[in-house]
mmCIF file of C-alpha atoms in Angstrom:
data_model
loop_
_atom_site.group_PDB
_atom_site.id
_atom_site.type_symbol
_atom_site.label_atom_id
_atom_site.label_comp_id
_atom_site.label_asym_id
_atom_site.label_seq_id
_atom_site.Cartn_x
_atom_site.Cartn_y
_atom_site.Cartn_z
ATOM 1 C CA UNK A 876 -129.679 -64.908 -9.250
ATOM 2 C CA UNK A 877 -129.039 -64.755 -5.317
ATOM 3 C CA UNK A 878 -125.173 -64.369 -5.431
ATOM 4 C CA UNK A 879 -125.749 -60.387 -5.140
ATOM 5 C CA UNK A 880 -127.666 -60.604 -2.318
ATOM 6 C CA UNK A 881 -125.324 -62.861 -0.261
ATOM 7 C CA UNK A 882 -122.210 -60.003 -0.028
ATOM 8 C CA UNK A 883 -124.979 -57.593 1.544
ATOM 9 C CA UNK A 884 -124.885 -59.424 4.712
ATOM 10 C CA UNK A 885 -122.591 -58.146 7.209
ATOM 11 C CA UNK A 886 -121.935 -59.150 11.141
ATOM 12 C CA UNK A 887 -123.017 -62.740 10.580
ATOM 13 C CA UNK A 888 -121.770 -64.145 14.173
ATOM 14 C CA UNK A 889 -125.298 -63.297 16.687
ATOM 15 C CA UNK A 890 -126.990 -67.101 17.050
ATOM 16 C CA UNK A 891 -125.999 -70.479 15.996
ATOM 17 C CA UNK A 892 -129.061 -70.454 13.626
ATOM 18 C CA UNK A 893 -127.488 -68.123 11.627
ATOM 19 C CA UNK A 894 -127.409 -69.789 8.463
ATOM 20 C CA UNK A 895 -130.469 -71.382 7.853
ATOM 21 C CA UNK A 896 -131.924 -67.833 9.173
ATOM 22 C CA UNK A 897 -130.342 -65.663 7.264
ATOM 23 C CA UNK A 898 -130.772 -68.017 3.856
ATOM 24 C CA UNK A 899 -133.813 -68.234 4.163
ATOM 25 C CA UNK A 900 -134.427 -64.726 4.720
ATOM 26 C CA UNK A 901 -132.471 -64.044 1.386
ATOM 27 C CA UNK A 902 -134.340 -66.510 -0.330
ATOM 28 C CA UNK A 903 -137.352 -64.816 0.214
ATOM 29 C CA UNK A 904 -136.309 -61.087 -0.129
ATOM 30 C CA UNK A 905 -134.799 -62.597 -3.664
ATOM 31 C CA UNK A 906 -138.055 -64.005 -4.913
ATOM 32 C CA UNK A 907 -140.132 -61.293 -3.746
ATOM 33 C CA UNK A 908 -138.012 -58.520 -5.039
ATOM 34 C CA UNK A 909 -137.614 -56.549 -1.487
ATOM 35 C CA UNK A 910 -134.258 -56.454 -1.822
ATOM 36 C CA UNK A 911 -132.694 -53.538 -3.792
ATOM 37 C CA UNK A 912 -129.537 -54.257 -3.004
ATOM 38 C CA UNK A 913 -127.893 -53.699 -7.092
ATOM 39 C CA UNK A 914 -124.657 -54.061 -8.402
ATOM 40 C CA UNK A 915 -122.761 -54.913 -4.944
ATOM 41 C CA UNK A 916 -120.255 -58.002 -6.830
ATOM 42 C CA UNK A 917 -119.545 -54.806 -8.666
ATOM 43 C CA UNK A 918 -118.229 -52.797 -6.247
ATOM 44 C CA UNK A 919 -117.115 -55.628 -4.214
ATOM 45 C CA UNK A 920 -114.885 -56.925 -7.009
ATOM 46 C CA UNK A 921 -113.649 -53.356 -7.850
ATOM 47 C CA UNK A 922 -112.776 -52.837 -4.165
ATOM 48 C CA UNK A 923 -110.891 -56.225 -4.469
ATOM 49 C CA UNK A 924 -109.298 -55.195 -7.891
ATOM 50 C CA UNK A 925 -107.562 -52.074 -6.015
ATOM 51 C CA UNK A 926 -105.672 -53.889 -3.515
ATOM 52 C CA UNK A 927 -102.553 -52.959 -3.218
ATOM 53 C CA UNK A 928 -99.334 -54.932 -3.769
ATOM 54 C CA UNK A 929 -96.545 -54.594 -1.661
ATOM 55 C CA UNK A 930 -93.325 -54.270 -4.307
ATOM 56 C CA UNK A 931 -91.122 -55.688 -1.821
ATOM 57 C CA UNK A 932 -92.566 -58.905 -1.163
ATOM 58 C CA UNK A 933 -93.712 -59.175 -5.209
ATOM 59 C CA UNK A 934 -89.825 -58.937 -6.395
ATOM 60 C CA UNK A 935 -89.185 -61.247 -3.763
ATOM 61 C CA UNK A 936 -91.447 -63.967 -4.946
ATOM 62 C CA UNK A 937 -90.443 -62.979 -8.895
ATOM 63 C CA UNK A 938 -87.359 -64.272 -7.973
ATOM 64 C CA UNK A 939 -87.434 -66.982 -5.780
ATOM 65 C CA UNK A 940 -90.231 -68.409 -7.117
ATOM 66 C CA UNK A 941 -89.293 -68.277 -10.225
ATOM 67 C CA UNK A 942 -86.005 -70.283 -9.887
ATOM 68 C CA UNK A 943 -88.130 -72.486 -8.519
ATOM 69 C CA UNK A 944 -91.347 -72.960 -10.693
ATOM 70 C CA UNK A 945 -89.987 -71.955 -13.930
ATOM 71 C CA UNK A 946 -92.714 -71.106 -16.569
ATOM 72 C CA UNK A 947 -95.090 -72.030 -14.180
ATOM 73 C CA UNK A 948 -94.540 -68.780 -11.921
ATOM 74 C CA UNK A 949 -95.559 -66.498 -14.553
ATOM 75 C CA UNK A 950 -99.660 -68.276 -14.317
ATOM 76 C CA UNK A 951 -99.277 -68.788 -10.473
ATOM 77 C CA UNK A 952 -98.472 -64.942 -9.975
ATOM 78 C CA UNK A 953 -101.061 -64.010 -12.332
ATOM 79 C CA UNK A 954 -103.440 -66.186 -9.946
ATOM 80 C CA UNK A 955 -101.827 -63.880 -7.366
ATOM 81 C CA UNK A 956 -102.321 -60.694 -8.578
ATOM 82 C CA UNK A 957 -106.129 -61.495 -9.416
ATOM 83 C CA UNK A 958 -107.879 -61.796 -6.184
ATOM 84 C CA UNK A 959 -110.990 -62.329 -8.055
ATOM 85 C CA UNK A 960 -109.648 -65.658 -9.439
ATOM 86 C CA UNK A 961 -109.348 -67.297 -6.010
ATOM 87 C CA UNK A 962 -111.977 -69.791 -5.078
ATOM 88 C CA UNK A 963 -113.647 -69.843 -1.265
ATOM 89 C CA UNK A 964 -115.122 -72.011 -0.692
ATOM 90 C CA UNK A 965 -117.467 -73.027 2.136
ATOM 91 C CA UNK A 966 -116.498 -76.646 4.008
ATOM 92 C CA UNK A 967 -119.158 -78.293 6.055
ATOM 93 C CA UNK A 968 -118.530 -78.981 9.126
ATOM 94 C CA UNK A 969 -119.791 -82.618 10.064
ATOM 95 C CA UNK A 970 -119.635 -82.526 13.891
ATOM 96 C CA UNK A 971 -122.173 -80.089 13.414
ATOM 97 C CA UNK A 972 -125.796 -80.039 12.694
ATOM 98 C CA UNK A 973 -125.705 -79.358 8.806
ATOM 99 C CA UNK A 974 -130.097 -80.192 8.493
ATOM 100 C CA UNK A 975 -131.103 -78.070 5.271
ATOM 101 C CA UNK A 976 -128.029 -76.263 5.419
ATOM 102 C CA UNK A 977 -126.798 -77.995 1.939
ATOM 103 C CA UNK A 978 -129.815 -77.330 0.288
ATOM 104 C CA UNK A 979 -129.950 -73.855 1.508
ATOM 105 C CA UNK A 980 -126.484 -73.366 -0.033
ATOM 106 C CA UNK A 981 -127.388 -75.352 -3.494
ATOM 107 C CA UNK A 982 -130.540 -73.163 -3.779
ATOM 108 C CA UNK A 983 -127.712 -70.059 -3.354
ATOM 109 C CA UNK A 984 -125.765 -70.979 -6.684
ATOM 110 C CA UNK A 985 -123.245 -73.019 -4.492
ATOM 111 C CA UNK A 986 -122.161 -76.416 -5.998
ATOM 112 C CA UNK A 987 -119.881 -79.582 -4.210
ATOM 113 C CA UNK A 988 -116.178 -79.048 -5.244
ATOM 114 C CA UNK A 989 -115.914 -82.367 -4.365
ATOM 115 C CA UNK A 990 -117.435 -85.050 -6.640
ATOM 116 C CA UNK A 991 -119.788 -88.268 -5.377
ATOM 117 C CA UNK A 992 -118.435 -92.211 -5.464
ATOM 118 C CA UNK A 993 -120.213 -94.554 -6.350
ATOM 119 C CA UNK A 994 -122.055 -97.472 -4.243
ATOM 120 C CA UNK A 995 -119.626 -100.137 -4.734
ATOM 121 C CA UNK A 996 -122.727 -102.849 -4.417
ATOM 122 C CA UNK A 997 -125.356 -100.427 -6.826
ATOM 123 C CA UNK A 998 -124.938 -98.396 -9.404
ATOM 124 C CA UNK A 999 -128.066 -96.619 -8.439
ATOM 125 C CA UNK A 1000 -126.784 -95.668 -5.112
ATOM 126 C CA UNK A 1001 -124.365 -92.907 -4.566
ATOM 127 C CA UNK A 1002 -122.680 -91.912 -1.124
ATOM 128 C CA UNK A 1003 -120.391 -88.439 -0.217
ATOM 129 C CA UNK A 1004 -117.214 -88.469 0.598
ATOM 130 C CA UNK A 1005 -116.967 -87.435 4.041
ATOM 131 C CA UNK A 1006 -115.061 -83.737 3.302
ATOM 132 C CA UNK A 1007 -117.342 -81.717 1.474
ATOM 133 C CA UNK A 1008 -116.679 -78.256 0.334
ATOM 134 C CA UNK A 1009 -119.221 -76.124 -1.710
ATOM 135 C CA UNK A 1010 -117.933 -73.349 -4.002
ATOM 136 C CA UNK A 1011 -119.911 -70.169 -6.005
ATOM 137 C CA UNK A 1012 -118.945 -69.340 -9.804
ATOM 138 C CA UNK A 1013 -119.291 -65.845 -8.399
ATOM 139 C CA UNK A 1014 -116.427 -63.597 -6.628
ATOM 140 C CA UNK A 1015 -118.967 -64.029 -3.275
ATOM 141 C CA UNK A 1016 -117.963 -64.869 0.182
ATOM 142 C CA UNK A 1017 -121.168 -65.874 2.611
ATOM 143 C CA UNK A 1018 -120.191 -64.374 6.356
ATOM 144 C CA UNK A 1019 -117.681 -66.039 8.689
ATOM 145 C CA UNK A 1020 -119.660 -67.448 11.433
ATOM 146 C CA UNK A 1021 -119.294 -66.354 15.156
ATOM 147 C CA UNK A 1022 -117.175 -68.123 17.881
ATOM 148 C CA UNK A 1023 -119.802 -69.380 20.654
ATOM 149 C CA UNK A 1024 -118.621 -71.885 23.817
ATOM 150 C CA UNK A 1025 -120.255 -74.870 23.488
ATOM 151 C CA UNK A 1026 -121.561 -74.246 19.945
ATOM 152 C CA UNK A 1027 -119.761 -75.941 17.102
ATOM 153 C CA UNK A 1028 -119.906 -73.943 13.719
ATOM 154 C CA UNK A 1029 -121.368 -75.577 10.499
ATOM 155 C CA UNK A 1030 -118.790 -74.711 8.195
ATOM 156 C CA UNK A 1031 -115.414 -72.742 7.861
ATOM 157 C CA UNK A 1032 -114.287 -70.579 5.157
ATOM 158 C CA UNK A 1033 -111.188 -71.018 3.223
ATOM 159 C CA UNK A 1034 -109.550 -70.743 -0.001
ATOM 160 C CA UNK A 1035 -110.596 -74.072 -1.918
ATOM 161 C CA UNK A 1036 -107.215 -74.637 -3.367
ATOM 162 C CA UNK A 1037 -106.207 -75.527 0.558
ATOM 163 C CA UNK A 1038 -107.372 -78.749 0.233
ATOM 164 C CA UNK A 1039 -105.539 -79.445 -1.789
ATOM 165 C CA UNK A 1040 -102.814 -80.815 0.108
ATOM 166 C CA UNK A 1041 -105.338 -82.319 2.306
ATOM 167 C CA UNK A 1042 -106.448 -84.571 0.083
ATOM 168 C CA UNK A 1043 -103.026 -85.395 -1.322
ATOM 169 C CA UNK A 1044 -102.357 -86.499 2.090
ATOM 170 C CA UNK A 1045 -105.462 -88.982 2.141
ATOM 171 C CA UNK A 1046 -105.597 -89.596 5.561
ATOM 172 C CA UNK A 1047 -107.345 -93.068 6.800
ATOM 173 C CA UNK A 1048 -109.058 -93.678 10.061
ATOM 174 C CA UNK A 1049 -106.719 -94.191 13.137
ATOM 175 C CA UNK A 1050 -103.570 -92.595 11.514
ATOM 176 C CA UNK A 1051 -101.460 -90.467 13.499
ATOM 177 C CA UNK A 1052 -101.091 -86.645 11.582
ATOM 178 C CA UNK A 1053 -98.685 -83.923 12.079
ATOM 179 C CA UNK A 1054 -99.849 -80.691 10.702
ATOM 180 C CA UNK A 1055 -96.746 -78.864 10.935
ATOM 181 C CA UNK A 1056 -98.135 -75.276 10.648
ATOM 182 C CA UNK A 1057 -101.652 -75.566 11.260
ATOM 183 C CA UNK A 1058 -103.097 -71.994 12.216
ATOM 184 C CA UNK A 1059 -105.421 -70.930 11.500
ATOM 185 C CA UNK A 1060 -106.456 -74.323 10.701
ATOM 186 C CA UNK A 1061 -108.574 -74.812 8.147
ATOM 187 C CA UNK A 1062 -106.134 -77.848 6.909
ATOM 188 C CA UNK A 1063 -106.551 -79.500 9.844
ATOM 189 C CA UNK A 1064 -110.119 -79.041 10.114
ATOM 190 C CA UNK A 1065 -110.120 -80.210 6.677
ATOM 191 C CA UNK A 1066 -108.261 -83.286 8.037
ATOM 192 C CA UNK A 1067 -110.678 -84.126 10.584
ATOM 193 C CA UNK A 1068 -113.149 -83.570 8.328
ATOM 194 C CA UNK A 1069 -111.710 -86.568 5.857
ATOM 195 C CA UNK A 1070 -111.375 -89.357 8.995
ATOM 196 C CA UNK A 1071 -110.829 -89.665 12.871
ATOM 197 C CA UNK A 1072 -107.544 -89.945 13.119
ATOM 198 C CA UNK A 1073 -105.906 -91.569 15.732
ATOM 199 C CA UNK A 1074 -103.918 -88.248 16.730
ATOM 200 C CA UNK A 1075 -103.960 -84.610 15.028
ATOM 201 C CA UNK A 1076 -100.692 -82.938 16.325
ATOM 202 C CA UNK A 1077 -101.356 -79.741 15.289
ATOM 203 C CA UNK A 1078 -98.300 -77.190 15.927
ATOM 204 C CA UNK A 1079 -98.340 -73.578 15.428
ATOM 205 C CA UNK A 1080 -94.841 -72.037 16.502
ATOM 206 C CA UNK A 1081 -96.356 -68.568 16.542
ATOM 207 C CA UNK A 1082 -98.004 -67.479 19.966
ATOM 208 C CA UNK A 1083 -100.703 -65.164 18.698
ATOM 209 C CA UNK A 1084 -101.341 -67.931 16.004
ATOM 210 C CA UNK A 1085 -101.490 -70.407 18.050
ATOM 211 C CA UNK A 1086 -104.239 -69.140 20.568
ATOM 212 C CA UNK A 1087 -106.062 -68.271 17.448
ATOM 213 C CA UNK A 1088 -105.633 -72.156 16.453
ATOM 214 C CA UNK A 1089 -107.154 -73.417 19.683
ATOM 215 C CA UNK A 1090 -110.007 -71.586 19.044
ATOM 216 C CA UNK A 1091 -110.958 -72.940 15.997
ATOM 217 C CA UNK A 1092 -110.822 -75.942 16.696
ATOM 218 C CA UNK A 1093 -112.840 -75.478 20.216
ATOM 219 C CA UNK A 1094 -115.690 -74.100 17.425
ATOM 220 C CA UNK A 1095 -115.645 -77.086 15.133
ATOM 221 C CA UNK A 1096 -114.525 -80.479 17.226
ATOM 222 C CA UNK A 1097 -116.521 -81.990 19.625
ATOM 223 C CA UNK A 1098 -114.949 -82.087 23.403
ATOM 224 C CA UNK A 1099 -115.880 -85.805 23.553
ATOM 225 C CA UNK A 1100 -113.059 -86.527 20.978
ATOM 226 C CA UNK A 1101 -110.399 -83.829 21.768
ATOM 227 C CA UNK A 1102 -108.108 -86.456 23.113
ATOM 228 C CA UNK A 1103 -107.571 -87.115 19.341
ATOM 229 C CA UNK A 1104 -106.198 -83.664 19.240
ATOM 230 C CA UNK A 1105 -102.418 -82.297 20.570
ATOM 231 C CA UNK A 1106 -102.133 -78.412 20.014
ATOM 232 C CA UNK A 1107 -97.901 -77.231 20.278
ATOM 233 C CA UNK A 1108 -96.228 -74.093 19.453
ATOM 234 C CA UNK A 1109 -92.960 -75.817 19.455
ATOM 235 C CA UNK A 1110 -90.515 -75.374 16.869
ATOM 236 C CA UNK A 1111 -91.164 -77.357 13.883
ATOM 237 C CA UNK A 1112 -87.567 -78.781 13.529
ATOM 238 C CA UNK A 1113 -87.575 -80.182 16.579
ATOM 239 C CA UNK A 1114 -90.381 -82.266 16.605
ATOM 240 C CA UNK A 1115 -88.581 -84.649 14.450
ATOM 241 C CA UNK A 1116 -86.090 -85.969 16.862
ATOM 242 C CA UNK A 1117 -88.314 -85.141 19.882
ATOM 243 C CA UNK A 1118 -91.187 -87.969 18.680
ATOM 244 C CA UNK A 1119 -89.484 -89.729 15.794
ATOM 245 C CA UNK A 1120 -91.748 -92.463 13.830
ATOM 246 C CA UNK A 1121 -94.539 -90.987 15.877
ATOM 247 C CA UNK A 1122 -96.606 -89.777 12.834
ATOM 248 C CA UNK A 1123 -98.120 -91.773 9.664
ATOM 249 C CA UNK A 1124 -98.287 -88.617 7.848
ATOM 250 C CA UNK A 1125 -96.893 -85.185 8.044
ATOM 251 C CA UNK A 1126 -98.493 -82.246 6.316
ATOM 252 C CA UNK A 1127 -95.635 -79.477 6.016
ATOM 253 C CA UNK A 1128 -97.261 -75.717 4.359
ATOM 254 C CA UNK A 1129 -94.744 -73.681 5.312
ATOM 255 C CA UNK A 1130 -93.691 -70.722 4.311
ATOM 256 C CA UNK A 1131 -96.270 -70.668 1.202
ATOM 257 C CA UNK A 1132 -99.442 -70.100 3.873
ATOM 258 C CA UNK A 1133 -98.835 -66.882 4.259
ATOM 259 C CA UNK A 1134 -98.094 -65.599 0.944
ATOM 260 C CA UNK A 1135 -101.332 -64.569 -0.080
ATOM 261 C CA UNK A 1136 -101.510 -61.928 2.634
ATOM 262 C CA UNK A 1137 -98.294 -60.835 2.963
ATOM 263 C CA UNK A 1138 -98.222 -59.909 -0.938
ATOM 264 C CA UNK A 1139 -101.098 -58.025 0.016
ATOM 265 C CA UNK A 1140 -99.725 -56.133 2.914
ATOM 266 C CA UNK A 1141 -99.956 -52.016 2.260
ATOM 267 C CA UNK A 1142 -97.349 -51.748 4.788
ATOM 268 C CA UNK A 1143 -93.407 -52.110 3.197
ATOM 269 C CA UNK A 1144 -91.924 -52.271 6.358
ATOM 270 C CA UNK A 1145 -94.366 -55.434 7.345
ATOM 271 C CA UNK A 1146 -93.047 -56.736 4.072
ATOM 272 C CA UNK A 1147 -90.287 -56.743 4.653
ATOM 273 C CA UNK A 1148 -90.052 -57.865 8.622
ATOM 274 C CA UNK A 1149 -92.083 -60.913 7.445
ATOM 275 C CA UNK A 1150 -89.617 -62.038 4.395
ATOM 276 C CA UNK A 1151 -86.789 -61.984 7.295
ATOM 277 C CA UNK A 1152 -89.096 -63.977 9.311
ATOM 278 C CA UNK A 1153 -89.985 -66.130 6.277
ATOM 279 C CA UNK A 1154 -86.313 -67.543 5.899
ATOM 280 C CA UNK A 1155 -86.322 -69.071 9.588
#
């Protein structure tokens, strides 16, 4: 097993060949038995078990939610309230150099979310989708990367179920995409991940967000093609009579994005400034 091994690894941002060194070096402290490191999913999933739920934000969502879901709320908030049931996963980044980085993550435990299609001419040949995300069976998280200028990452962490609407979407070469709330921006990484569109609006209406949205996607998109990108913090509702018919598709995740950590915020008086914020 190497999943306990991979939450022992801390500060994972000091060269861009940080994956493939740090696998390996796991790979090898795992077959040789160096590394002592015992029971950390333990703690780490007992530490994740004692988050605390803000009450405020919970009754908010029991109701609202579950006018709106019905019978279905009562397995999404369980979902919720189980941070141990939500799947990261790791998405590959294909701007990037990826060489050995898949097998170094199959040899990990981690397996393609994402299944294969077949050759249409051979039924012997197989060829991946371009998006490809790889997910654990284990509660384990492999470290974020760090942000270096004029280094794009391999891969970006997310919650797997994000891509959801991504690939809902199914976005085709040379379409014009509005992601309506993009920050931090793993959907629209996801996006560009999928096919080149022919423009990625991406629009963040917070500042602080929004700053933290150009970064990403500085880390992960080549500069060569960043024409194919338009980053606003305008406010959503405008945009529609600003640039109408402008967009193919439009990829709206607002105000759900943020539900996940605001249920999660110790802080009651955070709780509750965000679910005023939430309405607008």
């Amino acid at each position: 097993m190497f999943s306990p091994k991979l939450c022992c690894i801390k500060g994972f941002s000091s060269s861009p060949l940080l994956a493939l060194k740090y696998f390996k070096y796991i790979l090898i402290a795992s077959s040789h038995g160096h590394c002592t490191v015992t029971n950390t999913i333990a703690a780490q999933c007992k530490s994740a078990s004692r988050r605390q739920v803000c009450k405020t934000v919970l009754k908010h969502f029991d109701a609202q939610y579950s006018e709106e879901l019905g019978e279905q709320w009562r397995s999404a908030r369980e979902v919720l309230l189980n941070p141990l049931s939500w799947q990261y996963g790791v998405l590959l980044n294909r701007f990037s150099d990826l060489t050995n980085l898949k097998q170094c993550l199959t040899a990990l435990g981690y397996t393609n979310l994402l299944p294969q299609t077949a050759h249409p001419e051979s039924k012997s040949h197989t060829t991946h989708i371009p998006l490809q995300c790889f997910i654990h069976r284990d509660p384990v998280r492999i470290p974020t990367q760090g942000h270096h200028p004029g280094w794009l990452k391999q891969y970006y962490l997310l919650n797997a179920a994000s891509l959801l609407p991504v690939l809902t979407l199914n976005v085709k070469e040379g379409e014009n995409v509005l992601d309506l709330c993009a920050a931090p921006g793993g959907k629209s990484l996801a996006i560009l991940q999928t096919a080149t569109p022919g423009l990625l609006h991406c629009n963040e209406l917070d500042k602080h967000r929004h700053d933290w949205l150009l970064k990403t996607l500085e880390s992960y998109f080549p500069p060569t093609l960043r024409h194919l990108l338009s980053v606003t913090h305008l406010d959503g509702r405008s945009i529609g009579s600003v640039r109408p018919g402008a967009y193919d598709k439009v990829l709206v995740d607002a105000p759900c994005s943020n539900d996940r950590s605001w249920l999660y915020t110790p802080d009651t008086h955070h709780g509750e400034m965000w679910l005023k914020e939430r309405t607008q």
